[in-house]
Amino acid sequence: DGGITQSPKYLFRKEGQNVTLSCEQNLNHDAMYWYRQDPGQGLRLIYYSQIVNDFQKGDIAEGYSVSREKKESFPLTVTSAQKNPTAFYLCASSIGQPGYEQYFGPGTRLTVT
Amino acid sequence: AQKVTQAQTEISVVEKEDVTLDCVYETRDTTYYLFWYKQPPSGELVFLIRRNSFDEQNEISGRYSWNFQKSTSSFNFTITASQVVDSAVYFCALSPISGSARQLTFGSGTQLTVLP
């Protein structure tokens, strides 16, 4: 089945550690996105990539890093510089043209203590 | 700049009631797309509908219907005869037709609870 997978579903880390969230898609989409969602709030864009080997900062990129070495994969690293990393992280993809819907993965809930 | 406002933070209804979720948007673009997404308790956002600004016809899909009114910059979503499985957070979103593919702006969401 075509779709987006994110792993793991739940992730626990100690403060000061970097952690990488996985996102893979087999929809043949050019564009991929990372969003952060905090309780009771909407989605905020962290990073997006419209093509392999290229990515752009979103609205809240500080403390995060990404790579796009393959079309199918867009991993997100939450670094120790991110002050409030505990959140729900959603990965999405789209065909990359403006105005087209984005399709979302199941999300990763990260808890940092 | 784009902005999407979902003023209803939480709504509770009893099963079989109709419910309307409001969405008001702001944009300087003359052409744009509007979207609705559903986020059930599992967390994954599910795409429901995309509507372009050229087409103001209302759309119906089963128990779901959407009312787009450009004059009031609103794109409201109605669920008829609600069911417990409709309980979720619903997001309205806006995107220009041209420009960067990143420009999808989400509202803050409306938590709908349907009680049995």
mmCIF file of N, CA, C and O in Angstrom, chain A residues 1 6 14 16 25 27 32 40 42 48-49 63 70 75 87 92 101-102 104-105:
data_model
loop_
_atom_site.group_PDB
_atom_site.id
_atom_site.type_symbol
_atom_site.label_atom_id
_atom_site.label_comp_id
_atom_site.label_asym_id
_atom_site.label_seq_id
_atom_site.Cartn_x
_atom_site.Cartn_y
_atom_site.Cartn_z
ATOM 1 N N ASP A 1 0.832 -1.200 0.000
ATOM 2 C CA ASP A 1 0.000 0.000 0.000
ATOM 3 C C ASP A 1 0.867 1.249 0.000
ATOM 4 O O ASP A 1 1.894 1.298 0.645
ATOM 5 N N GLN A 6 6.201 6.525 9.670
ATOM 6 C CA GLN A 6 7.040 7.207 10.632
ATOM 7 C C GLN A 6 7.345 6.231 11.757
ATOM 8 O O GLN A 6 6.467 5.504 12.228
ATOM 9 N N LYS A 14 16.549 11.342 26.959
ATOM 10 C CA LYS A 14 17.011 12.194 28.047
ATOM 11 C C LYS A 14 17.418 13.538 27.467
ATOM 12 O O LYS A 14 17.896 13.634 26.329
ATOM 13 N N GLY A 16 19.445 16.633 26.452
ATOM 14 C CA GLY A 16 20.837 16.743 26.042
ATOM 15 C C GLY A 16 21.230 15.773 24.944
ATOM 16 O O GLY A 16 22.339 15.864 24.405
ATOM 17 N N GLN A 25 8.320 7.622 2.523
ATOM 18 C CA GLN A 25 7.104 7.616 1.708
ATOM 19 C C GLN A 25 7.337 6.842 0.416
ATOM 20 O O GLN A 25 8.427 6.869 -0.143
ATOM 21 N N LEU A 27 4.960 7.177 -2.116
ATOM 22 C CA LEU A 27 3.950 7.791 -2.975
ATOM 23 C C LEU A 27 4.573 8.457 -4.202
ATOM 24 O O LEU A 27 3.862 9.058 -4.998
ATOM 25 N N MET A 32 8.408 16.909 0.722
ATOM 26 C CA MET A 32 8.190 16.335 2.045
ATOM 27 C C MET A 32 8.310 17.426 3.090
ATOM 28 O O MET A 32 9.006 18.435 2.883
ATOM 29 N N GLY A 40 -3.363 20.933 21.909
ATOM 30 C CA GLY A 40 -4.356 21.977 21.708
ATOM 31 C C GLY A 40 -3.982 23.015 20.662
ATOM 32 O O GLY A 40 -4.653 24.047 20.555
ATOM 33 N N GLY A 42 -2.380 24.017 16.576
ATOM 34 C CA GLY A 42 -2.305 23.583 15.185
ATOM 35 C C GLY A 42 -0.916 23.106 14.833
ATOM 36 O O GLY A 42 -0.068 22.872 15.703
ATOM 37 N N TYR A 48 10.930 21.854 5.195
ATOM 38 C CA TYR A 48 10.328 21.204 4.052
ATOM 39 C C TYR A 48 11.370 21.037 2.959
ATOM 40 O O TYR A 48 12.375 21.742 2.923
ATOM 41 N N SER A 49 11.101 20.081 2.085
ATOM 42 C CA SER A 49 12.007 19.797 0.984
ATOM 43 C C SER A 49 11.184 19.598 -0.279
ATOM 44 O O SER A 49 10.254 18.803 -0.291
ATOM 45 N N GLY A 63 16.985 24.456 16.291
ATOM 46 C CA GLY A 63 17.118 23.273 17.122
ATOM 47 C C GLY A 63 16.806 21.977 16.394
ATOM 48 O O GLY A 63 16.839 20.902 16.991
ATOM 49 N N LYS A 70 17.523 10.896 -0.330
ATOM 50 C CA LYS A 70 16.714 10.062 -1.206
ATOM 51 C C LYS A 70 15.315 10.653 -1.304
ATOM 52 O O LYS A 70 14.812 11.265 -0.354
ATOM 53 N N PRO A 75 14.508 12.300 7.066
ATOM 54 C CA PRO A 75 14.647 12.188 8.525
ATOM 55 C C PRO A 75 14.830 13.551 9.206
ATOM 56 O O PRO A 75 15.452 14.453 8.640
ATOM 57 N N ALA A 87 6.939 16.897 22.002
ATOM 58 C CA ALA A 87 5.841 17.277 21.112
ATOM 59 C C ALA A 87 5.465 16.082 20.253
ATOM 60 O O ALA A 87 6.107 15.028 20.292
ATOM 61 N N ALA A 92 4.849 14.779 6.353
ATOM 62 C CA ALA A 92 3.878 14.797 5.268
ATOM 63 C C ALA A 92 4.596 14.828 3.933
ATOM 64 O O ALA A 92 5.787 15.146 3.850
ATOM 65 N N GLU A 101 -2.876 18.848 -1.982
ATOM 66 C CA GLU A 101 -2.978 18.374 -0.606
ATOM 67 C C GLU A 101 -1.722 17.644 -0.182
ATOM 68 O O GLU A 101 -1.007 17.064 -0.993
ATOM 69 N N GLN A 102 -1.485 17.710 1.117
ATOM 70 C CA GLN A 102 -0.400 16.967 1.707
ATOM 71 C C GLN A 102 -0.982 15.725 2.385
ATOM 72 O O GLN A 102 -2.079 15.761 2.944
ATOM 73 N N PHE A 104 -0.279 12.751 5.236
ATOM 74 C CA PHE A 104 0.455 12.700 6.498
ATOM 75 C C PHE A 104 0.731 11.271 6.961
ATOM 76 O O PHE A 104 -0.037 10.347 6.688
ATOM 77 N N GLY A 105 1.842 11.132 7.682
ATOM 78 C CA GLY A 105 2.154 9.890 8.350
ATOM 79 C C GLY A 105 1.453 9.834 9.699
ATOM 80 O O GLY A 105 0.766 10.782 10.105
#
